[in-house]
Coordinates of C-alpha atoms in Angstrom, one line a residue:
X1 CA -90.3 -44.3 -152.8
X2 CA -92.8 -43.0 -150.9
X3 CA -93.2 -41.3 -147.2
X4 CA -95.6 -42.6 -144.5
X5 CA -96.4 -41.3 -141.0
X6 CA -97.0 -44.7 -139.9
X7 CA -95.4 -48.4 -140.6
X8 CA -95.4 -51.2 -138.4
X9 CA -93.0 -54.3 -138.6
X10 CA -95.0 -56.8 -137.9
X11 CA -94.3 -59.6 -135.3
X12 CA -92.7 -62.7 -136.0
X13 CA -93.6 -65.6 -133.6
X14 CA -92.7 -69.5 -133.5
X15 CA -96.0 -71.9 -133.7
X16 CA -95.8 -75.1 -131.2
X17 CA -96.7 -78.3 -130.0
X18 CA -97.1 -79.4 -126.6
X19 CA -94.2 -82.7 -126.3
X20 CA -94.9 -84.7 -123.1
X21 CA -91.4 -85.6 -121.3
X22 CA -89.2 -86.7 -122.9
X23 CA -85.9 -85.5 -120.5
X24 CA -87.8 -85.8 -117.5
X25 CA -91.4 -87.8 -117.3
X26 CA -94.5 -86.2 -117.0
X27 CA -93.1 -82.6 -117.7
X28 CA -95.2 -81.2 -120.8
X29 CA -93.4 -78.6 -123.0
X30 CA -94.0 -76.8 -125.8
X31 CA -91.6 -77.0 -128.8
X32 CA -91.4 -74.7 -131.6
X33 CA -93.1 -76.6 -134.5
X34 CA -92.7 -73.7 -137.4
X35 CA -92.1 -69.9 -137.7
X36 CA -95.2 -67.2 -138.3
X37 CA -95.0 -64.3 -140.0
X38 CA -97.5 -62.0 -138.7
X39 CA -99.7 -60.5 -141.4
X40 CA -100.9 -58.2 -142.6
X41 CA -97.6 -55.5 -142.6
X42 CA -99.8 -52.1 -142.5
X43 CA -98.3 -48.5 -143.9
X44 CA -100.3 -45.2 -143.9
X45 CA -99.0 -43.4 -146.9
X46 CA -98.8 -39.6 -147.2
X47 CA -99.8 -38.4 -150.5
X48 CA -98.9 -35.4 -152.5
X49 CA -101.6 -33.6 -154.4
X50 CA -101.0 -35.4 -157.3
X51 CA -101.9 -38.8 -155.7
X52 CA -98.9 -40.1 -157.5
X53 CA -98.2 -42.6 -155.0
X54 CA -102.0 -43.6 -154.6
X55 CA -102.2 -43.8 -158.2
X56 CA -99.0 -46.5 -158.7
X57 CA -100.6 -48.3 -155.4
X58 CA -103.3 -48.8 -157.6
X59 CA -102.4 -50.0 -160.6
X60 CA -100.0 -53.0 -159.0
X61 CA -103.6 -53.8 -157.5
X62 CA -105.5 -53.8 -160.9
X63 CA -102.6 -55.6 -162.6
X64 CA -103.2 -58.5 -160.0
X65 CA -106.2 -59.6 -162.5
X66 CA -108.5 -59.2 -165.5
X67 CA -111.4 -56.6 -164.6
X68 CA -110.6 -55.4 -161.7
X69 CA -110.2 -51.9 -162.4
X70 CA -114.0 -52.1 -164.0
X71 CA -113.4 -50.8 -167.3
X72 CA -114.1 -53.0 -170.2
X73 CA -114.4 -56.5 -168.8
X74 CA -116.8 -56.4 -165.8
X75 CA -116.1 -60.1 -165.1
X76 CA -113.1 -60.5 -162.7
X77 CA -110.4 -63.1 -162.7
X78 CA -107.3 -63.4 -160.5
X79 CA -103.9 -64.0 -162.0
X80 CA -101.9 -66.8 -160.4
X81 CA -99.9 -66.4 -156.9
X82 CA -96.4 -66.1 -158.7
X83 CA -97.8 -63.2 -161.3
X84 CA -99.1 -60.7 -158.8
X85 CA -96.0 -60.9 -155.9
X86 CA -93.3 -59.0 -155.4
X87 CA -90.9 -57.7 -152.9
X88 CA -91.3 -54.4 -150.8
X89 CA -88.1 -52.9 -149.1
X90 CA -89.0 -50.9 -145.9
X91 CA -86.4 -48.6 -144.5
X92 CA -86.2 -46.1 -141.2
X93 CA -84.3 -43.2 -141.9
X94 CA -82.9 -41.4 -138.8
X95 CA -81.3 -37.6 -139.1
X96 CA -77.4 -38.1 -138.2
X97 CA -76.1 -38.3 -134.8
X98 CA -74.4 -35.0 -134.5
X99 CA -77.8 -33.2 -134.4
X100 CA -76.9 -30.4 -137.4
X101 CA -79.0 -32.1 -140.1
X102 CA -77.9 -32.8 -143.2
X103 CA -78.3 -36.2 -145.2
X104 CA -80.3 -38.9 -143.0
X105 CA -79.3 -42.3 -142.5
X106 CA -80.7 -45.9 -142.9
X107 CA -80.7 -47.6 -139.4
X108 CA -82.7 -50.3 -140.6
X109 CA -84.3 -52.1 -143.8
X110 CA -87.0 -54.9 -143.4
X111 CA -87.3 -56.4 -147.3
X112 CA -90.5 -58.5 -147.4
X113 CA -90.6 -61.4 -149.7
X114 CA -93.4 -62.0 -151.8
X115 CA -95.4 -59.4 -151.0
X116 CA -98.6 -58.4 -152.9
X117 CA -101.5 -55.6 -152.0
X118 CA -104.3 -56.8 -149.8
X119 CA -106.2 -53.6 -149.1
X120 CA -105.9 -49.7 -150.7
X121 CA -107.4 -48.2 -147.9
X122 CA -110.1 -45.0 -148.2
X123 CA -108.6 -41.6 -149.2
X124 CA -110.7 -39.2 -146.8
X125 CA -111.5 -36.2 -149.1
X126 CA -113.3 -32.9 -147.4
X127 CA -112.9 -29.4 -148.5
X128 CA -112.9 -28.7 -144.5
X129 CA -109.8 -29.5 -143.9
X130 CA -107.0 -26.7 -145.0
X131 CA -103.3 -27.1 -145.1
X132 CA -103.4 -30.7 -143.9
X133 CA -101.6 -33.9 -145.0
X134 CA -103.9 -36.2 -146.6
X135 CA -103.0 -40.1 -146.3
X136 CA -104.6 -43.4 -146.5
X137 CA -103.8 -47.0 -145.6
X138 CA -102.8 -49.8 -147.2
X139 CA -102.0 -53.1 -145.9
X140 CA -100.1 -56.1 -148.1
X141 CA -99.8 -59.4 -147.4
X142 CA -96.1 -61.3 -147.6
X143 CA -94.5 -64.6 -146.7
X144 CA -91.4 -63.6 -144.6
X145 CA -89.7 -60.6 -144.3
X146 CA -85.2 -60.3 -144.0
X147 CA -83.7 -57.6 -141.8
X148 CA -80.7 -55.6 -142.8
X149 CA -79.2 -53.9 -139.7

């Protein structure tokens, strides 16, 4: 569980080929030939001061091979598709209806399928800025995503 100022759904679209006329000759369509799934699905993350949630982000991205975290083994090798996936459940939480606060409520979950990490975005650190948020972006990569109204 973690909060973010920012996540985007991203589109889904229908690929397709142009089908001369078949109902009526020499009308040109287009059909849909497959689905697209719009990647990559992008979150900005606000972090605690801890970086607790940076921290987890990280590790599921060094687990995805051997090296990559740079300690030890310098030599990097990916693990296989299957071994680094996983799905991610995004949910919007609204406050209730009757305006007095209280417990919020789901109005929509988006689960992706298969998701893994494709960029941990840069953590902006500055001794400037004073009772400020701090956040960073991260973008995964997924084959299809479900809604759940």
């Amino acid at each position: 569980v973690c909060s973010s100022d920012l996540a985007q759904i991203p589109s889904i679209r229908y690929s397709s080929i142009a089908v001369p006329g078949h109902d009526i000759m020499g009308v040109t369509r287009n059909q849909p030939s497959g689905v697209v799934w719009t990647n990559p699905m992008s979150i900005s993350i606000i972090e605690n001061s801890d970086f607790e949630t940076y921290k987890e982000f990280k590790k599921w991205f060094d687990e995805t091979g051997q090296g990559i975290d740079q300690q030890g083994q310098r030599n990097i090798r990916l693990k296989y598709y299957k071994q680094i996936v996983g799905d991610i459940e995004l949910e919007k939480l609204e406050f209730p209806d009757d305006g007095k606060g209280g417990e919020l409520k789901s109005v929509l979950k988006v689960k992706f399928l298969n998701s893994y990490i494709m960029s941990l975005g840069p953590i902006e650190l500055s001794s400037e800025r004073k009772n400020t948020y701090l956040s960073f972006p991260i973008q995964f990569h997924y084959e299809s995503f479900t809604t759940d109204e």
